[in-house]
PDB file of C-alpha atoms in Angstrom:
ATOM      1  CA  MET A  26       0.661  -0.100  -0.096  1.00  0.00           C
ATOM      2  CA  LYS A  27       2.313   2.185   0.582  1.00  0.00           C
ATOM      3  CA  ILE A  28       4.679   1.676  -3.174  1.00  0.00           C
ATOM      4  CA  ILE A  29       1.435   2.192  -4.950  1.00  0.00           C
ATOM      5  CA  ILE A  30       0.342   5.354  -2.600  1.00  0.00           C
ATOM      6  CA  ASN A  31       4.096   6.266  -2.896  1.00  0.00           C
ATOM      7  CA  LEU A  32       3.634   5.459  -6.552  1.00  0.00           C
ATOM      8  CA  LEU A  33       0.302   7.468  -7.224  1.00  0.00           C
ATOM      9  CA  PHE A  34       0.942  11.389  -5.454  1.00  0.00           C
ATOM     10  CA  PRO A  35       5.212  10.684  -6.885  1.00  0.00           C
ATOM     11  CA  ILE A  36       6.176  14.302  -6.412  1.00  0.00           C
ATOM     12  CA  LEU A  37       4.161  15.112  -2.582  1.00  0.00           C
ATOM     13  CA  ARG A  38       5.740  11.830  -1.594  1.00  0.00           C
ATOM     14  CA  GLY A  39       9.631  11.875  -2.845  1.00  0.00           C
ATOM     15  CA  THR A  40       9.148   9.179  -4.595  1.00  0.00           C
ATOM     16  CA  TYR A  41      12.109  10.222  -7.701  1.00  0.00           C
ATOM     17  CA  TRP A  42      13.596  13.092  -5.849  1.00  0.00           C
ATOM     18  CA  TYR A  43      14.866  15.202  -8.530  1.00  0.00           C
ATOM     19  CA  VAL A  44      11.671  15.690  -9.894  1.00  0.00           C
ATOM     20  CA  THR A  45      10.970  16.560  -6.401  1.00  0.00           C
ATOM     21  CA  ALA A  46      12.904  18.844  -6.011  1.00  0.00           C
ATOM     22  CA  TYR A  47      13.010  20.534  -8.974  1.00  0.00           C
ATOM     23  CA  ILE A  48       9.478  20.700  -8.610  1.00  0.00           C
ATOM     24  CA  ALA A  49      10.010  23.199  -5.356  1.00  0.00           C
ATOM     25  CA  MET A  50      13.387  24.236  -7.314  1.00  0.00           C
ATOM     26  CA  TYR A  51      10.365  25.839 -10.205  1.00  0.00           C
ATOM     27  CA  LEU A  52       9.052  27.839  -7.567  1.00  0.00           C
ATOM     28  CA  LEU A  53      12.008  29.413  -5.850  1.00  0.00           C
ATOM     29  CA  MET A  54      13.804  30.162  -9.405  1.00  0.00           C
ATOM     30  CA  PRO A  55      12.749  34.281  -9.466  1.00  0.00           C
ATOM     31  CA  TYR A  56      13.585  34.466  -5.899  1.00  0.00           C
ATOM     32  CA  LEU A  57      16.556  32.975  -6.775  1.00  0.00           C
ATOM     33  CA  ASN A  58      17.777  34.641  -9.785  1.00  0.00           C
ATOM     34  CA  ILE A  59      17.007  38.752  -8.047  1.00  0.00           C
ATOM     35  CA  VAL A  60      20.004  37.161  -4.596  1.00  0.00           C
ATOM     36  CA  ILE A  61      22.228  36.747  -9.552  1.00  0.00           C
ATOM     37  CA  ASP A  62      21.097  40.221 -10.812  1.00  0.00           C
ATOM     38  CA  LYS A  63      22.144  41.512  -7.213  1.00  0.00           C
ATOM     39  CA  LEU A  64      25.302  40.878  -6.292  1.00  0.00           C
ATOM     40  CA  ASN A  65      28.470  41.986  -7.511  1.00  0.00           C
ATOM     41  CA  LYS A  66      31.378  40.238  -8.568  1.00  0.00           C
ATOM     42  CA  ARG A  67      33.455  39.738  -5.466  1.00  0.00           C
ATOM     43  CA  ASN A  68      30.048  39.353  -3.201  1.00  0.00           C
ATOM     44  CA  TYR A  69      29.001  36.441  -5.448  1.00  0.00           C
ATOM     45  CA  ILE A  70      32.502  35.241  -4.974  1.00  0.00           C
ATOM     46  CA  ILE A  71      32.263  35.910  -1.068  1.00  0.00           C
ATOM     47  CA  PHE A  72      27.813  34.674  -0.639  1.00  0.00           C
ATOM     48  CA  LEU A  73      29.852  30.904  -3.571  1.00  0.00           C
ATOM     49  CA  THR A  74      32.328  30.320  -0.754  1.00  0.00           C
ATOM     50  CA  LEU A  75      29.676  30.329   2.100  1.00  0.00           C
ATOM     51  CA  LEU A  76      27.926  28.532   0.841  1.00  0.00           C
ATOM     52  CA  LEU A  77      29.628  25.529  -0.674  1.00  0.00           C
ATOM     53  CA  VAL A  78      32.066  26.036   2.303  1.00  0.00           C
ATOM     54  CA  ILE A  79      28.346  25.353   4.595  1.00  0.00           C
ATOM     55  CA  CYS A  80      26.847  23.147   2.528  1.00  0.00           C
ATOM     56  CA  SER A  81      29.554  21.015   0.443  1.00  0.00           C
ATOM     57  CA  VAL A  82      32.550  20.969   2.953  1.00  0.00           C
ATOM     58  CA  ILE A  83      31.639  20.803   5.977  1.00  0.00           C
ATOM     59  CA  PRO A  84      29.085  17.471   4.919  1.00  0.00           C
ATOM     60  CA  THR A  85      31.871  15.885   2.852  1.00  0.00           C
ATOM     61  CA  PHE A  86      34.324  16.215   5.999  1.00  0.00           C
ATOM     62  CA  THR A  87      32.664  16.252   8.897  1.00  0.00           C
ATOM     63  CA  GLY A  88      29.144  13.778   7.695  1.00  0.00           C
ATOM     64  CA  VAL A  89      27.485  16.971   9.384  1.00  0.00           C
ATOM     65  CA  THR A  90      25.819  20.173   8.179  1.00  0.00           C
ATOM     66  CA  ALA A  91      25.077  23.775   9.829  1.00  0.00           C
ATOM     67  CA  ILE A  92      21.686  23.219   7.455  1.00  0.00           C
ATOM     68  CA  ASP A  93      19.765  21.327   8.608  1.00  0.00           C
ATOM     69  CA  SER A  94      19.502  17.953   5.433  1.00  0.00           C
ATOM     70  CA  ALA A  95      21.821  19.549   3.643  1.00  0.00           C
ATOM     71  CA  ASN A  96      24.166  16.750   3.861  1.00  0.00           C
ATOM     72  CA  ASN A  97      21.796  14.683   2.679  1.00  0.00           C
ATOM     73  CA  SER A  98      22.584  14.721  -1.695  1.00  0.00           C
ATOM     74  CA  GLY A  99      19.755  14.364  -3.592  1.00  0.00           C
ATOM     75  CA  SER A 100      17.632  17.336  -2.156  1.00  0.00           C
ATOM     76  CA  VAL A 101      16.668  20.559  -3.405  1.00  0.00           C
ATOM     77  CA  TYR A 102      19.289  22.342  -1.504  1.00  0.00           C
ATOM     78  CA  SER A 103      22.210  20.379  -3.562  1.00  0.00           C
ATOM     79  CA  LEU A 104      20.034  22.193  -6.451  1.00  0.00           C
ATOM     80  CA  ILE A 105      20.577  25.526  -4.948  1.00  0.00           C
ATOM     81  CA  VAL A 106      23.708  25.726  -4.401  1.00  0.00           C
ATOM     82  CA  ILE A 107      24.408  24.265  -8.734  1.00  0.00           C
ATOM     83  CA  TYR A 108      22.018  26.667  -9.886  1.00  0.00           C
ATOM     84  CA  PHE A 109      23.985  29.969  -8.102  1.00  0.00           C
ATOM     85  CA  ILE A 110      27.423  27.845  -9.530  1.00  0.00           C
ATOM     86  CA  GLY A 111      25.655  28.119 -12.863  1.00  0.00           C
ATOM     87  CA  GLY A 112      24.334  32.190 -11.469  1.00  0.00           C
ATOM     88  CA  PHE A 113      27.794  32.630 -11.110  1.00  0.00           C
ATOM     89  CA  ILE A 114      29.363  31.226 -14.937  1.00  0.00           C
ATOM     90  CA  ARG A 115      27.262  32.721 -17.095  1.00  0.00           C
ATOM     91  CA  LYS A 116      26.494  36.507 -15.156  1.00  0.00           C
ATOM     92  CA  PHE A 117      30.674  36.461 -14.373  1.00  0.00           C
ATOM     93  CA  GLU A 118      31.930  34.137 -18.219  1.00  0.00           C
ATOM     94  CA  ASN A 119      33.967  36.595 -19.773  1.00  0.00           C
ATOM     95  CA  ASP A 120      36.603  36.875 -17.081  1.00  0.00           C
ATOM     96  CA  LEU A 121      36.224  32.862 -16.920  1.00  0.00           C
ATOM     97  CA  VAL A 122      38.343  31.943 -19.912  1.00  0.00           C
ATOM     98  CA  TYR A 123      40.520  28.953 -20.447  1.00  0.00           C
ATOM     99  CA  SER A 124      41.770  26.493 -22.799  1.00  0.00           C
ATOM    100  CA  ASN A 125      39.688  23.378 -23.172  1.00  0.00           C
ATOM    101  CA  LYS A 126      42.772  21.842 -22.487  1.00  0.00           C
ATOM    102  CA  LYS A 127      43.781  23.430 -19.147  1.00  0.00           C
ATOM    103  CA  LEU A 128      40.095  22.680 -17.788  1.00  0.00           C
ATOM    104  CA  ILE A 129      40.090  18.976 -19.088  1.00  0.00           C
ATOM    105  CA  GLY A 130      43.848  18.801 -17.363  1.00  0.00           C
ATOM    106  CA  LEU A 131      42.205  19.985 -14.061  1.00  0.00           C
ATOM    107  CA  PHE A 132      39.068  17.167 -14.338  1.00  0.00           C
ATOM    108  CA  ILE A 133      41.785  14.632 -14.488  1.00  0.00           C
ATOM    109  CA  ILE A 134      44.323  16.124 -12.031  1.00  0.00           C
ATOM    110  CA  SER A 135      40.103  16.882  -9.549  1.00  0.00           C
ATOM    111  CA  ILE A 136      38.832  12.687 -10.563  1.00  0.00           C
ATOM    112  CA  ILE A 137      42.714  11.523  -9.265  1.00  0.00           C
ATOM    113  CA  ILE A 138      42.291  12.653  -6.157  1.00  0.00           C
ATOM    114  CA  SER A 139      38.662  11.215  -5.254  1.00  0.00           C
ATOM    115  CA  THR A 140      39.972   8.230  -6.407  1.00  0.00           C
ATOM    116  CA  ILE A 141      42.603   8.102  -4.348  1.00  0.00           C
ATOM    117  CA  ILE A 142      40.354   9.058  -0.989  1.00  0.00           C
ATOM    118  CA  LEU A 143      37.582   6.688  -2.121  1.00  0.00           C
ATOM    119  CA  TYR A 144      41.053   3.894  -2.779  1.00  0.00           C
ATOM    120  CA  LEU A 145      42.737   4.913   0.674  1.00  0.00           C
ATOM    121  CA  LEU A 146      39.005   4.640   2.777  1.00  0.00           C
ATOM    122  CA  ASN A 147      38.731   0.864   0.850  1.00  0.00           C
ATOM    123  CA  PHE A 148      42.131   0.471   2.362  1.00  0.00           C
ATOM    124  CA  LEU A 149      42.133   1.599   5.716  1.00  0.00           C
ATOM    125  CA  ASN A 150      38.601   0.060   6.229  1.00  0.00           C
ATOM    126  CA  SER A 151      40.620  -3.238   4.905  1.00  0.00           C
ATOM    127  CA  ARG A 152      42.768  -2.981   8.081  1.00  0.00           C
ATOM    128  CA  GLY A 153      39.924  -2.719   9.863  1.00  0.00           C
ATOM    129  CA  ILE A 154      41.095   1.066  11.307  1.00  0.00           C
ATOM    130  CA  ILE A 155      37.666   3.246   9.765  1.00  0.00           C
ATOM    131  CA  ASP A 156      34.495   1.223   9.247  1.00  0.00           C
ATOM    132  CA  ILE A 157      33.615   3.174   6.097  1.00  0.00           C
ATOM    133  CA  ASN A 158      30.039   1.862   7.022  1.00  0.00           C
ATOM    134  CA  SER A 159      28.477   2.976  10.452  1.00  0.00           C
ATOM    135  CA  THR A 160      31.408   6.431  10.222  1.00  0.00           C
ATOM    136  CA  ASN A 161      27.775   8.053   9.144  1.00  0.00           C
ATOM    137  CA  LYS A 162      28.620   6.183   5.682  1.00  0.00           C
ATOM    138  CA  LEU A 163      31.649   7.742   5.237  1.00  0.00           C
ATOM    139  CA  TYR A 164      32.774   6.168   1.896  1.00  0.00           C
ATOM    140  CA  GLY A 165      29.577   7.110   0.129  1.00  0.00           C
ATOM    141  CA  ARG A 166      30.059  11.483   1.267  1.00  0.00           C
ATOM    142  CA  PHE A 167      32.225  11.286  -0.845  1.00  0.00           C
ATOM    143  CA  ALA A 168      30.405  10.443  -3.380  1.00  0.00           C
ATOM    144  CA  LYS A 169      28.003  12.376  -3.864  1.00  0.00           C
ATOM    145  CA  THR A 170      26.915  14.631  -5.330  1.00  0.00           C
ATOM    146  CA  ASN A 171      27.275  17.220  -3.062  1.00  0.00           C
ATOM    147  CA  SER A 172      31.185  15.929  -2.154  1.00  0.00           C
ATOM    148  CA  ILE A 173      32.978  18.829  -2.201  1.00  0.00           C
ATOM    149  CA  PHE A 174      35.005  16.669  -4.765  1.00  0.00           C
ATOM    150  CA  GLN A 175      31.637  16.649  -6.964  1.00  0.00           C
ATOM    151  CA  ILE A 176      30.826  19.990  -7.384  1.00  0.00           C
ATOM    152  CA  ILE A 177      34.600  20.435  -8.315  1.00  0.00           C
ATOM    153  CA  SER A 178      35.190  17.704 -11.438  1.00  0.00           C
ATOM    154  CA  SER A 179      31.904  18.349 -12.595  1.00  0.00           C
ATOM    155  CA  THR A 180      32.456  22.315 -12.524  1.00  0.00           C
ATOM    156  CA  LEU A 181      34.997  21.600 -15.436  1.00  0.00           C
ATOM    157  CA  LEU A 182      33.601  19.496 -17.007  1.00  0.00           C
ATOM    158  CA  PHE A 183      31.327  21.704 -17.629  1.00  0.00           C
ATOM    159  CA  LEU A 184      33.233  24.178 -18.262  1.00  0.00           C
ATOM    160  CA  PHE A 185      34.659  21.839 -21.292  1.00  0.00           C
ATOM    161  CA  PHE A 186      31.728  20.809 -22.806  1.00  0.00           C
ATOM    162  CA  LYS A 187      30.651  24.810 -22.783  1.00  0.00           C
ATOM    163  CA  ASN A 188      34.023  25.110 -25.456  1.00  0.00           C
ATOM    164  CA  ILE A 189      32.862  22.955 -27.355  1.00  0.00           C
ATOM    165  CA  ASN A 190      30.972  24.007 -30.031  1.00  0.00           C
ATOM    166  CA  ILE A 191      27.854  20.730 -30.502  1.00  0.00           C
ATOM    167  CA  ASN A 192      26.174  21.142 -33.759  1.00  0.00           C
ATOM    168  CA  TYR A 193      22.442  20.070 -34.152  1.00  0.00           C
ATOM    169  CA  SER A 194      22.953  15.757 -33.381  1.00  0.00           C
ATOM    170  CA  LYS A 195      19.294  13.494 -33.894  1.00  0.00           C
ATOM    171  CA  VAL A 196      21.045  10.516 -32.370  1.00  0.00           C
ATOM    172  CA  ILE A 197      21.904  12.885 -29.177  1.00  0.00           C
ATOM    173  CA  ASN A 198      18.311  14.700 -29.071  1.00  0.00           C
ATOM    174  CA  TYR A 199      16.888  11.688 -29.562  1.00  0.00           C
ATOM    175  CA  ILE A 200      18.960  10.310 -26.887  1.00  0.00           C
ATOM    176  CA  ALA A 201      17.571  13.720 -25.307  1.00  0.00           C
ATOM    177  CA  GLY A 202      14.344  12.702 -24.712  1.00  0.00           C
ATOM    178  CA  SER A 203      14.901   9.834 -22.863  1.00  0.00           C
ATOM    179  CA  MET A 204      16.532  10.973 -20.317  1.00  0.00           C
ATOM    180  CA  ILE A 205      13.819  11.686 -17.823  1.00  0.00           C
ATOM    181  CA  SER A 206      12.157   8.107 -17.943  1.00  0.00           C
ATOM    182  CA  VAL A 207      15.884   6.282 -17.597  1.00  0.00           C
ATOM    183  CA  TYR A 208      15.768   8.062 -14.572  1.00  0.00           C
ATOM    184  CA  ILE A 209      12.183   7.195 -13.610  1.00  0.00           C
ATOM    185  CA  ILE A 210      12.790   3.755 -15.134  1.00  0.00           C
ATOM    186  CA  HIS A 211      15.574   1.988 -12.443  1.00  0.00           C
ATOM    187  CA  THR A 212      15.002   4.407  -9.127  1.00  0.00           C
ATOM    188  CA  ASN A 213      11.073   3.548  -9.521  1.00  0.00           C
ATOM    189  CA  PRO A 214       9.818   1.697  -5.787  1.00  0.00           C
ATOM    190  CA  VAL A 215       8.805  -1.590  -7.575  1.00  0.00           C
ATOM    191  CA  VAL A 216      11.942  -1.152 -10.065  1.00  0.00           C
ATOM    192  CA  MET A 217      15.173  -0.596  -7.301  1.00  0.00           C
ATOM    193  CA  ASN A 218      14.057  -3.118  -5.337  1.00  0.00           C
ATOM    194  CA  ILE A 219      14.248  -6.372  -7.936  1.00  0.00           C
ATOM    195  CA  LEU A 220      17.054  -4.600  -9.802  1.00  0.00           C
ATOM    196  CA  TRP A 221      19.622  -3.415  -6.362  1.00  0.00           C
ATOM    197  CA  ASN A 222      18.216  -5.775  -4.114  1.00  0.00           C
ATOM    198  CA  LYS A 223      18.455  -8.476  -6.255  1.00  0.00           C
ATOM    199  CA  ILE A 224      19.752  -8.677  -9.761  1.00  0.00           C
ATOM    200  CA  ILE A 225      22.716  -6.971  -9.337  1.00  0.00           C
ATOM    201  CA  ARG A 226      22.621  -6.518  -5.400  1.00  0.00           C
ATOM    202  CA  ILE A 227      25.679  -4.007  -5.568  1.00  0.00           C
ATOM    203  CA  ASN A 228      25.890  -4.245  -1.803  1.00  0.00           C
ATOM    204  CA  ILE A 229      28.180  -7.135  -1.883  1.00  0.00           C
ATOM    205  CA  TYR A 230      30.781  -4.790  -3.482  1.00  0.00           C
ATOM    206  CA  GLU A 231      30.248  -2.222  -1.977  1.00  0.00           C
ATOM    207  CA  ARG A 232      34.409  -3.654  -0.513  1.00  0.00           C
ATOM    208  CA  SER A 233      36.536  -4.430  -2.859  1.00  0.00           C
ATOM    209  CA  GLN A 234      39.156  -2.638  -4.421  1.00  0.00           C
ATOM    210  CA  TYR A 235      37.694  -2.821  -8.177  1.00  0.00           C
ATOM    211  CA  ILE A 236      34.301  -0.703  -6.611  1.00  0.00           C
ATOM    212  CA  LEU A 237      35.209   1.531  -9.032  1.00  0.00           C
ATOM    213  CA  PHE A 238      35.555   0.092 -12.091  1.00  0.00           C
ATOM    214  CA  ILE A 239      32.025  -1.807 -10.815  1.00  0.00           C
ATOM    215  CA  GLU A 240      30.004   1.336 -10.290  1.00  0.00           C
ATOM    216  CA  LEU A 241      30.977   2.853 -13.930  1.00  0.00           C
ATOM    217  CA  VAL A 242      30.308  -0.791 -15.353  1.00  0.00           C
ATOM    218  CA  VAL A 243      26.621  -0.949 -13.533  1.00  0.00           C
ATOM    219  CA  ALA A 244      25.478   2.174 -14.463  1.00  0.00           C
ATOM    220  CA  ALA A 245      26.096   1.396 -17.697  1.00  0.00           C
ATOM    221  CA  GLY A 246      24.581  -1.865 -18.142  1.00  0.00           C
ATOM    222  CA  VAL A 247      22.175   0.357 -16.406  1.00  0.00           C
ATOM    223  CA  PHE A 248      21.752   3.095 -18.469  1.00  0.00           C
ATOM    224  CA  CYS A 249      21.644   1.447 -21.856  1.00  0.00           C
ATOM    225  CA  SER A 250      19.848  -1.292 -20.584  1.00  0.00           C
ATOM    226  CA  SER A 251      16.595   1.047 -19.324  1.00  0.00           C
ATOM    227  CA  LEU A 252      16.923   3.313 -23.065  1.00  0.00           C
ATOM    228  CA  ILE A 253      16.203   0.848 -24.442  1.00  0.00           C
ATOM    229  CA  LEU A 254      13.673  -0.148 -22.753  1.00  0.00           C
ATOM    230  CA  ASP A 255      12.239   3.914 -23.500  1.00  0.00           C
ATOM    231  CA  ILE A 256      13.627   3.386 -26.813  1.00  0.00           C
ATOM    232  CA  LEU A 257      11.040   0.387 -27.447  1.00  0.00           C
ATOM    233  CA  ARG A 258       8.706   2.580 -25.415  1.00  0.00           C
ATOM    234  CA  ARG A 259       8.632   5.450 -27.613  1.00  0.00           C
ATOM    235  CA  GLU A 260       8.667   4.188 -30.886  1.00  0.00           C
ATOM    236  CA  ILE A 261       5.283   1.700 -29.735  1.00  0.00           C
ATOM    237  CA  LEU A 262       2.992   5.328 -28.441  1.00  0.00           C
ATOM    238  CA  ASP A 263       4.369   6.058 -32.259  1.00  0.00           C
ATOM    239  CA  PHE A 264       2.828   3.724 -33.860  1.00  0.00           C
ATOM    240  CA  CYS A 265      -0.275   3.363 -32.159  1.00  0.00           C
ATOM    241  CA  LYS A 266      -0.788   6.954 -32.288  1.00  0.00           C
ATOM    242  CA  LYS A 267      -0.137   6.993 -36.082  1.00  0.00           C
ATOM    243  CA  LYS A 268      -2.594   4.017 -36.608  1.00  0.00           C
ATOM    244  CA  VAL A 269      -5.181   6.082 -34.416  1.00  0.00           C
ATOM    245  CA  VAL A 270      -4.859   9.424 -37.136  1.00  0.00           C
ATOM    246  CA  LEU A 271      -5.300   7.881 -40.008  1.00  0.00           C
ATOM    247  CA  ARG A 272      -7.369   5.308 -38.700  1.00  0.00           C
ATOM    248  CA  LYS A 273      -8.914   9.020 -37.536  1.00  0.00           C
ATOM    249  CA  HIS A 274      -8.366  10.624 -41.208  1.00  0.00           C
ATOM    250  CA  GLN A 275      -9.656   7.768 -42.554  1.00  0.00           C
ATOM    251  CA  MET A 276     -13.561   7.662 -41.363  1.00  0.00           C
ATOM    252  CA  THR A 277     -12.662  11.596 -42.035  1.00  0.00           C
ATOM    253  CA  ASP A 278     -12.519  10.696 -45.266  1.00  0.00           C
ATOM    254  CA  ASN A 279     -15.463   8.375 -45.339  1.00  0.00           C
ATOM    255  CA  ALA A 280     -17.698  11.050 -43.781  1.00  0.00           C
ATOM    256  CA  ILE A 281     -16.754  13.286 -46.706  1.00  0.00           C
ATOM    257  CA  PHE A 282     -17.277  10.626 -48.962  1.00  0.00           C
ATOM    258  CA  ASP A 283     -20.602   9.634 -47.265  1.00  0.00           C
ATOM    259  CA  ARG A 284     -22.149  13.046 -47.506  1.00  0.00           C
ATOM    260  CA  ARG A 285     -21.492  13.690 -51.249  1.00  0.00           C
ATOM    261  CA  LYS A 286     -22.713  10.227 -51.635  1.00  0.00           C
ATOM    262  CA  LYS A 287     -26.107  11.488 -50.154  1.00  0.00           C
ATOM    263  CA  VAL A 288     -25.609  14.790 -51.827  1.00  0.00           C
ATOM    264  CA  ALA A 289     -25.304  13.958 -55.555  1.00  0.00           C
TER     265      ALA A 289
END
């Protein structure tokens, strides 16, 4: 019954955190934009630094935060931080001119640092020095979306792609049309329990030294499987729509033909 209620009221129940948080963001955006418009560069940097320290740095390294629930990466807090970073990039984009070589180099360095930290945590855990599960999920704190390492890496990657002129691609846009469905498919309460706990059982690999490679393979597999399912759904719906439209046209043509026949 709880699952059914969650599926019937996904936004109010937070069934899909990103959808719920994004709708909250839509309500807040007009007021967030006022802050972005009013701040000059110096004050924006100070504000953004404070925001990152409170909502990212402190939760990453200590597991506690001055803002309730900000440690939860699946919350509107994380999206607000990301939104203000995006606002800074857009407002002062002329001051953020970096070569792609430099950006990709910094991105690789940030990924290497994150990887070293994760492997170090696994090593310390295997020696019994720390427990990555009991210490407020120490391992997970460095991998969440509000982790300062994740924010730095993703921002550098964003700036890299921002410098690239990508022409219109029918394939990219077609795949992009399935992204919300991919998200909903693999995070659906019913599917999620079967997928993660019975099929993949990712928790048994949490202490493995190959955890990063396993996660990449699993992520790619889940993404491709969900994408194929949604492409099938879209093609079936398109086929049905064409049939319905064709049927309506035939009925309209028949009605017009019958009317003309009666007049004749």
